[in-house]
Coordinates of C-alpha atoms and ligand atoms in Angstrom, one line a residue:
X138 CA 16.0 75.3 -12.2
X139 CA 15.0 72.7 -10.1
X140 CA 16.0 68.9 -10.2
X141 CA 14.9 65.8 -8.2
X142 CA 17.5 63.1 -8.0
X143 CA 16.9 59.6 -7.0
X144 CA 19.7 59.5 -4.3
X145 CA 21.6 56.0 -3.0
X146 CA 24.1 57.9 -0.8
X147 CA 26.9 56.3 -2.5
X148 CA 29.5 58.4 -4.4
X149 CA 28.2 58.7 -7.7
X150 CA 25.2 60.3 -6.7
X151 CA 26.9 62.2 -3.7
X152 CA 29.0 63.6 -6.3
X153 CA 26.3 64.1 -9.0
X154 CA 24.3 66.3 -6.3
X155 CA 27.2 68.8 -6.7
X156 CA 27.8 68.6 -9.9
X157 CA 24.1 69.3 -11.3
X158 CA 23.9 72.2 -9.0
X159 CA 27.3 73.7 -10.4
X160 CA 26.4 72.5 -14.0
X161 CA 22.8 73.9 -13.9
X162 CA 22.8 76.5 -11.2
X163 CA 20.1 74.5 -10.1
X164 CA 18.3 73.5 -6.5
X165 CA 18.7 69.9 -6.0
X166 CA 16.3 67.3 -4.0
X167 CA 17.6 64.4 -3.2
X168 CA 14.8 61.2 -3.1
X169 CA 15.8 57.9 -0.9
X170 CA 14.1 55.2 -0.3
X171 CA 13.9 52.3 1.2
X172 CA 13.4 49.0 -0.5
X173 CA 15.2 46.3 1.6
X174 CA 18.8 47.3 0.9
X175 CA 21.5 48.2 3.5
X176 CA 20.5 51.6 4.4
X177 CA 22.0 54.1 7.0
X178 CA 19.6 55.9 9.0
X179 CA 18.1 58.2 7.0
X180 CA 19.4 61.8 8.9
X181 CA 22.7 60.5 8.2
X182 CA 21.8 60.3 4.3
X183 CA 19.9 63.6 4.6
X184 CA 22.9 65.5 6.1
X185 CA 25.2 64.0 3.7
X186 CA 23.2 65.1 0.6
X187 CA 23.1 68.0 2.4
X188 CA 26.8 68.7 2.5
X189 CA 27.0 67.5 -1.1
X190 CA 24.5 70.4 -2.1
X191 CA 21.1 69.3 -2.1
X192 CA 18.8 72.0 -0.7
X193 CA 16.0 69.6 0.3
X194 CA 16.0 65.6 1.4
X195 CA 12.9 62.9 0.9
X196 CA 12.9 59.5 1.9
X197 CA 10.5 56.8 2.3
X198 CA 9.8 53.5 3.3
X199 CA 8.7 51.4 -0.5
X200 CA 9.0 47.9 0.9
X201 CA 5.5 47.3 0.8
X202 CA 5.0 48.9 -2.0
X203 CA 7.6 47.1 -3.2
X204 CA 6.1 43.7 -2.8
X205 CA 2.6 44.4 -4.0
X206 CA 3.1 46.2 -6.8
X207 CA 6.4 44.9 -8.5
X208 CA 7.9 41.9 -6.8
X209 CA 4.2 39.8 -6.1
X210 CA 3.0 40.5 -9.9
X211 CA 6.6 39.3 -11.2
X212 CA 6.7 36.4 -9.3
X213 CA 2.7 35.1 -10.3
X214 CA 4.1 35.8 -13.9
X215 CA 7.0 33.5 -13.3
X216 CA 9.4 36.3 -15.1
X217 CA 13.0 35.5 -14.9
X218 CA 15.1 36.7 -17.3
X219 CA 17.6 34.0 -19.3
X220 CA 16.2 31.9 -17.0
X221 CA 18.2 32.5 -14.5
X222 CA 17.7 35.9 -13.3
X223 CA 14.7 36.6 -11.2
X224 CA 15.3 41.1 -11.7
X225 CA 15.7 42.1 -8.3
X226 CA 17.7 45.3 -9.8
X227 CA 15.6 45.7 -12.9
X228 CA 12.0 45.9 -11.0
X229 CA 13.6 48.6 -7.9
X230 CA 13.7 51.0 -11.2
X231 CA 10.4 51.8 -12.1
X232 CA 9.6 51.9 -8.5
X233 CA 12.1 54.2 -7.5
X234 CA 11.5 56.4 -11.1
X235 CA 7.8 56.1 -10.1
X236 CA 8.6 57.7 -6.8
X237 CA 11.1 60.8 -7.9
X238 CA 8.0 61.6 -10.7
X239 CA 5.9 62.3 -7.7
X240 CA 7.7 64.5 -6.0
X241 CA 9.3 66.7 -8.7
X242 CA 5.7 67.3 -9.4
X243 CA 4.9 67.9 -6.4
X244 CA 7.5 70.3 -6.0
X245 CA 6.6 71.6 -9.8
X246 CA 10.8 70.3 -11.0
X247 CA 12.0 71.4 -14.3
X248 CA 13.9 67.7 -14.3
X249 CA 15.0 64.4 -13.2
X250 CA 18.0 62.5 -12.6
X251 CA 19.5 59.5 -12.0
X252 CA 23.3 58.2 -11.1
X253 CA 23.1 55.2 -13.5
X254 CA 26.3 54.8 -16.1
X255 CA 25.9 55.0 -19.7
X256 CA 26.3 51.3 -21.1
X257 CA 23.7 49.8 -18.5
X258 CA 20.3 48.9 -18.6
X259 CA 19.1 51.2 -15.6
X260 CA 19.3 54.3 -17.5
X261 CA 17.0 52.8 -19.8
X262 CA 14.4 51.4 -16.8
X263 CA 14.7 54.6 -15.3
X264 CA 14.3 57.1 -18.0
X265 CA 11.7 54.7 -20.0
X266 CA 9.4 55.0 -16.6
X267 CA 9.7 59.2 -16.4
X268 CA 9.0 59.2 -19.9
X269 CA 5.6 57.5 -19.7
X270 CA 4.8 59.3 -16.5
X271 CA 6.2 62.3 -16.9
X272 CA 6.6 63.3 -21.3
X273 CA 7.7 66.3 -20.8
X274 CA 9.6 66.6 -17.7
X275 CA 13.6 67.4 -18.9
X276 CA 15.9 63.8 -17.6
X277 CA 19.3 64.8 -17.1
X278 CA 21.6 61.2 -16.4
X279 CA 25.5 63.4 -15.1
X280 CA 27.3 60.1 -15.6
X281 CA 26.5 60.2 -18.8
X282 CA 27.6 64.0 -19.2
X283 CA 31.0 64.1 -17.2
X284 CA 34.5 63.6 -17.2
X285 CA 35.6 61.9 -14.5
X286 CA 37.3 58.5 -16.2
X287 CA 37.5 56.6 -12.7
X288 CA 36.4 56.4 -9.4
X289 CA 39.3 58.0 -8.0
X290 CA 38.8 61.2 -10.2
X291 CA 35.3 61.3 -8.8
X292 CA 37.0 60.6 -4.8
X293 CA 39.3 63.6 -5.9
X294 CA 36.6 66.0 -6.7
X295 CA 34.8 64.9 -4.0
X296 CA 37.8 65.9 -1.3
X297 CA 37.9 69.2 -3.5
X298 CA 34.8 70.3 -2.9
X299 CA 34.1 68.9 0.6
X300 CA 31.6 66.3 -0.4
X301 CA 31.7 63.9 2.6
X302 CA 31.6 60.5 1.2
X303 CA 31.0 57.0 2.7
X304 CA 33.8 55.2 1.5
X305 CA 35.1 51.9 3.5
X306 CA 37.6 49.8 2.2
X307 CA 37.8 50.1 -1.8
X308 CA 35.2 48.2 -3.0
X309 CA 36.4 45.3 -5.6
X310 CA 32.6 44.8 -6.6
X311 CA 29.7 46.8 -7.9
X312 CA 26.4 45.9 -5.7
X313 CA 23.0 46.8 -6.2
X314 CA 20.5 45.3 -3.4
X315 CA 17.2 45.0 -2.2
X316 CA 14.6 42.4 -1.0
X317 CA 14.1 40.6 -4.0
X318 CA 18.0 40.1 -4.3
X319 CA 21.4 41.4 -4.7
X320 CA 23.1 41.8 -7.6
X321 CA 27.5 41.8 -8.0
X322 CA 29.5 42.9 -10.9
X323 CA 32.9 44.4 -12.0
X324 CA 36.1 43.1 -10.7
X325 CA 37.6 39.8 -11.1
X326 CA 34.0 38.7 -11.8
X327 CA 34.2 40.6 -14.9
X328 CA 36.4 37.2 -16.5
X329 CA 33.2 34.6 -16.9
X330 CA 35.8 31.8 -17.0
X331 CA 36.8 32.9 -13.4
X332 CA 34.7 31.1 -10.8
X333 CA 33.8 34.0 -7.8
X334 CA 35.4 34.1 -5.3
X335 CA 34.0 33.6 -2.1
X336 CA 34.0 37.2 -1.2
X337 CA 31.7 38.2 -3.9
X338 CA 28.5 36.8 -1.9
X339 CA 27.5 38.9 0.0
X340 CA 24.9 37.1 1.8
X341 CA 24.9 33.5 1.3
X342 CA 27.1 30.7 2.9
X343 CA 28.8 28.6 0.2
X344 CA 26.8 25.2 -0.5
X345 CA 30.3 23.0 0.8
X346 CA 30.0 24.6 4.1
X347 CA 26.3 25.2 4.5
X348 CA 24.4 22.5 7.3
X349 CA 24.9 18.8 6.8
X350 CA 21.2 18.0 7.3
X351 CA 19.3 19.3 5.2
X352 CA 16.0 21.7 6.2
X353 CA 12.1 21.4 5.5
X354 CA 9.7 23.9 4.9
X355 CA 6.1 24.5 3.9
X356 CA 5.6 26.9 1.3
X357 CA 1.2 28.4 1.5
X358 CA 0.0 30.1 -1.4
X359 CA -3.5 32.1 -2.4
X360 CA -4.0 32.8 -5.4
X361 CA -0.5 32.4 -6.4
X362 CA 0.4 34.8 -3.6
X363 CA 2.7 33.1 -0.7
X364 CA 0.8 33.7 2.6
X365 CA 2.2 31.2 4.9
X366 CA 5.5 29.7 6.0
X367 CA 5.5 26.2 7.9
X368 CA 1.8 27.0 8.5
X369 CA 2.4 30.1 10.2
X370 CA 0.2 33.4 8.4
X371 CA 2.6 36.3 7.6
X372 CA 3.2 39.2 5.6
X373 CA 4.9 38.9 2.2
X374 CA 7.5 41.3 3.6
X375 CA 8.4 39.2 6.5
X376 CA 8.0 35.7 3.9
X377 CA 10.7 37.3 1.8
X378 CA 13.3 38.1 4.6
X379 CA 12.9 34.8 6.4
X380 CA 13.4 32.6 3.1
X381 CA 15.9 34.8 2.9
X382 CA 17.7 33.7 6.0
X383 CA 17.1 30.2 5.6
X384 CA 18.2 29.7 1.8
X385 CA 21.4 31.8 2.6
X386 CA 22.2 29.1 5.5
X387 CA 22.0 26.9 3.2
X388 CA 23.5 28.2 0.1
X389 CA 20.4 28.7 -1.9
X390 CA 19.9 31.9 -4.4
X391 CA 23.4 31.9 -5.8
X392 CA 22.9 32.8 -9.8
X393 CA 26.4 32.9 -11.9
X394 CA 25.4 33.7 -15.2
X395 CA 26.8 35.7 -18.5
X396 CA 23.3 37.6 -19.8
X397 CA 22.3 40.0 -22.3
X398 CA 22.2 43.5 -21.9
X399 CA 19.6 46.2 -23.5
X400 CA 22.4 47.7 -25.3
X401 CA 23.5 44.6 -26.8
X402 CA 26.9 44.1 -24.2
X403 CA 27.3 40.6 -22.8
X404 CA 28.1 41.3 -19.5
X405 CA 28.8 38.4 -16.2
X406 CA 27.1 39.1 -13.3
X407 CA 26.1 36.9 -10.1
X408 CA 23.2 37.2 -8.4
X409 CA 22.0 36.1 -4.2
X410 CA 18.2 35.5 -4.3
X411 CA 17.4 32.6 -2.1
X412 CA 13.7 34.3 -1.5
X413 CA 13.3 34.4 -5.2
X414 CA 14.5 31.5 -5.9
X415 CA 12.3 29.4 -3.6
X416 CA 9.1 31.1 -4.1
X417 CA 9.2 30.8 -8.0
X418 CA 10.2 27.2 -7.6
X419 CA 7.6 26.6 -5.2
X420 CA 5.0 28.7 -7.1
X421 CA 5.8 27.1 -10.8
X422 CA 5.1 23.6 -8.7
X423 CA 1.8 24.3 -7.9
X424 CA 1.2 26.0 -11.1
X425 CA 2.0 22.6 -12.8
X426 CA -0.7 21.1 -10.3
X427 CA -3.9 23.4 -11.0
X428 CA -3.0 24.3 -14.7
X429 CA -4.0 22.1 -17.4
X430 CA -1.4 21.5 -20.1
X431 CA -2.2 23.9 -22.3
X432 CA -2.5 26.8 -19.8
X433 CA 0.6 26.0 -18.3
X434 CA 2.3 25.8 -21.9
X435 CA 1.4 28.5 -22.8
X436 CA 2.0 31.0 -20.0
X437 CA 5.9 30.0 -20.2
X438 CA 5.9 32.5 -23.2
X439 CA 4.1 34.7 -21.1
X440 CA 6.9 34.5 -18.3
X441 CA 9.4 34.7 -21.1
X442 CA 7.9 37.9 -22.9
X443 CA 7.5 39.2 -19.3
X444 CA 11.0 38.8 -18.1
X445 CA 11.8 40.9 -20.8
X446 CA 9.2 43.6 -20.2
X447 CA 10.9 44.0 -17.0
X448 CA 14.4 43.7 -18.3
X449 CA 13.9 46.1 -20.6
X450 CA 12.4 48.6 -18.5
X451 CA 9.3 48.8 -20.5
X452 CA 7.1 48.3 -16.8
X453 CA 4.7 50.9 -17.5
X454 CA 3.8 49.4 -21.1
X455 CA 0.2 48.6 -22.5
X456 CA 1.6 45.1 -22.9
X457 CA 2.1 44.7 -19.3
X458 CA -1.1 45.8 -18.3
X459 CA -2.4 43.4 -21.1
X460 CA -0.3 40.4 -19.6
X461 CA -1.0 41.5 -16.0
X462 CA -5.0 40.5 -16.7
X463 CA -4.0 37.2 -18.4
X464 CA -2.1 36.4 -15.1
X465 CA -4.4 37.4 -13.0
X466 CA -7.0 35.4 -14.1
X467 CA -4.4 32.6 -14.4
X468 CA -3.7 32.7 -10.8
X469 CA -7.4 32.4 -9.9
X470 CA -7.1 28.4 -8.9
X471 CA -3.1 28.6 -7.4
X472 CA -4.0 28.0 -3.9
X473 CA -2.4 25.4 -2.0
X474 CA 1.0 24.3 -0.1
X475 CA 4.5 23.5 -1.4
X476 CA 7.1 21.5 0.3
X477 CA 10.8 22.2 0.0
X478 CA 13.8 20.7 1.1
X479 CA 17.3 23.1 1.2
X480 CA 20.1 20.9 0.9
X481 CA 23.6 22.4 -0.2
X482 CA 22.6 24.7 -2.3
X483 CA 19.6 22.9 -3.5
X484 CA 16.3 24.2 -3.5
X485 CA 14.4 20.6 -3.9
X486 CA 10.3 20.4 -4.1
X487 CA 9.0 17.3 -2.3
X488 CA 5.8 17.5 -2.2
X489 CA 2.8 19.8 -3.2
X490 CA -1.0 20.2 -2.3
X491 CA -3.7 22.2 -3.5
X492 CA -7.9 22.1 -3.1
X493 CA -7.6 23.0 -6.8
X494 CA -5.5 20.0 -7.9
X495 CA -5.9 18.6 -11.1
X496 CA -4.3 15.4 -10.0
X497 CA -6.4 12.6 -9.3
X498 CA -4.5 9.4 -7.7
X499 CA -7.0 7.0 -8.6
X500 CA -6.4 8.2 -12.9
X501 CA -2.7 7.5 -12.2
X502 CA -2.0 4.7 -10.2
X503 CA -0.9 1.5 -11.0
X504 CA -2.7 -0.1 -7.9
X505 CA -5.9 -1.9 -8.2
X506 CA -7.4 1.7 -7.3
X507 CA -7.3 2.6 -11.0
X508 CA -10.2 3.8 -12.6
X509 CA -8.7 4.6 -15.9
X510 CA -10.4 3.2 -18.6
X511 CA -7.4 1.4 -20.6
X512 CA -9.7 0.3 -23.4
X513 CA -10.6 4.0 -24.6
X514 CA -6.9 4.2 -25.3
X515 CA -6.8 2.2 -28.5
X516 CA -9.6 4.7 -29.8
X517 CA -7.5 7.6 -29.2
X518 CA -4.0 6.4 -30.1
X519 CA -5.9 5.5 -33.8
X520 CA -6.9 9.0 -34.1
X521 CA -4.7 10.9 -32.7
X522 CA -2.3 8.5 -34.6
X523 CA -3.4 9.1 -38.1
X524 CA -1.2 11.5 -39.2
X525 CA 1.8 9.0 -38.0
X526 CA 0.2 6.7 -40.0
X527 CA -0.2 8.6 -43.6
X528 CA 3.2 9.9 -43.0
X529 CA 4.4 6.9 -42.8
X530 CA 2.5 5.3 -45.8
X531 CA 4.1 8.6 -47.9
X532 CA 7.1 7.8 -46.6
X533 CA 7.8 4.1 -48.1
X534 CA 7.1 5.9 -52.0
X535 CA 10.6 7.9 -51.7
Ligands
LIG150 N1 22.5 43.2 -14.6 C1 21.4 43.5 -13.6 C2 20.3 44.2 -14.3 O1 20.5 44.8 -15.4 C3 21.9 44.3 -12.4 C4 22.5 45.7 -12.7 C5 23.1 46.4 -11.5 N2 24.2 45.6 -11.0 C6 25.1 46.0 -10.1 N3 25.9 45.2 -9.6 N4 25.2 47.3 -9.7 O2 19.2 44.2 -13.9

């Protein structure tokens, strides 16, 4: 038997390695990539697989993919989940399944496998994306299957059977990362009526000690893609980490929120997205300058019915595709610049520009430049008005 497992290098897969190939008599190949998390150089990972049991050792560079696939389409959609959350976590999981379906078939695997818990939603993102591409492959999930209670059991069995792991200090917090965002649970954070501590952020300085003055920045966009940063032409990849950098100093991207899982558990998790976080502000901005009313209306229930898409794990859906072509084609006039100010933990719009704009000063000003026809008013307010006004006549016969 033969099993690729989507490999983090942390313990629960280090251990899981071992484990399937015990369980299962099985070869195991480990899969690592790289999506913008902290990552140790990748012969380091390798050999440590290795040592766990793995026979063979992939890893690859997804950033890119990353951006244009997952995190640029999310971002046009305006998908946050509970408004709040912009999925960092939720969209690396279809990648990442995407990317162990390729190589078990291209080393003809009898199954997958992942190192996600049983009460979470990853399990479901993962195994929901090997399903559609895969029907028939076999997913094992060993978390799911063992019987270690704790992660000093799984330390235990790890010393046992000479699995070297990369423990530091005992971790109070779970972390997931990547470029979109990190993402903190378990510990003290685990009481919603707790604020954080300090310690939980991993990344971003807190909004009482970030810079007294605040900082400006230009925000271009093409076709609801960000392309520029203070007029400077760069890649997406290099957009996301600088914004990243710069929010952080400031306190920007910090997300403290109680949400809903899949499963039906409330569960408290905080989030550090200051990329995220400014680009769908800045997007949404411009949105609300090229869309009409209605469009822009109506494509917050697209966002919303997105965000859950995502959330769910549902990514490789007919309804995504269907919702990716409405976006698309939403996107077609969202050119222009946005203007931000970072301020304490602020992410403030100031100002925004587009060749597309429907905004027309000389419609609403209240200089002598107005060319508004008042008169036409009166007309409009008696229709659009008649319904006021034969509810109102019904109203005086109660
Ligand atoms: N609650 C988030 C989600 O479901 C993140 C899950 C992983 N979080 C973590 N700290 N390991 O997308």
């Amino acid at each position: 038997m033969k099993i690729v497992i989507a490999y983090s290098g942390g313990l629960d897969t280090s251990v899981a390695i071992r484990y399937l190939k015990d369980k299962y008599n099985a070869e195991i190949i480990a899969y690592t990539s790289n999506i913008g998390q902290k990552l140790e150089a990748p012969d380091v990972l390798e050999e440590r697989a290795k040592k766990a049991g793995a026979k063979k050792f992939y890893y690859e560079d997804l950033r890119e993919k990353f951006v244009n696939e997952y995190i640029i389409p999310t971002l046009k959609a305006g998908a946050v989940y509970q408004d709040k959350y912009p999925l960092a976590t939720s969209l690396s999981r279809p990648l990442i399944a995407e990317s162990v379906i390729k190589i078990a078939k291209k080393e003809k695997a009898d199954a997958v496998s992942h190192g996600c818990t049983g009460k979470g939603n990853d399990q479901v993102r993962f195994e929901l994306t090997f399903k559609y591409l895969a029907p028939d492959l076999k997913v094992i999930a060993p978390l799911r299957e063992w019987e270690f209670k704790s992660r000093e059991q799984e330390i235990e069995y790890a010393k046992e059977k000479g699995i070297p792991i990369n423990i530091t200090k005992s971790k109070p917090y779970s972390i997931d990362e990547n470029l979109w965002g990190i993402s903190i649970e378990c510990g003290v954070l685990e009481d919603p009526w707790i604020e954080p501590p300090e310690d939980a952020y991993q990344i971003t300085t807190s909004p009482e000690k970030a810079p007294d003055k605040p900082e400006y920045m230009e925000i271009g966009f093409e076709k609801g893609v960000f392309v520029s940063l203070n007029n400077e032409r760069l890649n997406q990849i290099e957009i996301i980490e600088r914004l990243t950098k710069i929010g952080a100093k400031h306190g920007v991207g910090r997300i403290d929120m109680v949400e809903d899982r899949l499963v039906g558990i409330k569960s408290r998790e905080i989030y550090e997205a200051p990329a995220a976080v400014i680009l769908h502000n800045a997007h949404n901005e411009l949105e609300k300058l090229v869309f009409s009313r209605e469009l822009y209306e109506f494509k917050k229930l697209v966002s919303l019915k997105y965000s859950q898409i995502v959330y769910f794990g549902q990514w490789f859906s007919h309804l995504k595709e269907c919702l990716d072509k409405f976006i698309e084609e939403s996107q077609k006039y969202v050119t222009g610049k946005v203007r931000i100010k970072l301020y304490k933990g602020n992410c403030i719009v100031v100002g925004r520009s587009s060749p597309y704009s429907l905004y027309k000063e000389e419609l609403a000003t209240y200089s002598e430049k107005d060319i508004f026809d008042h008169k036409s008013s009166s007309g409009f307010i008696e229709i659009f008005g008649l319904v006021s006004k034969l509810e109102g006549e019904r109203s005086k016969k109660r």
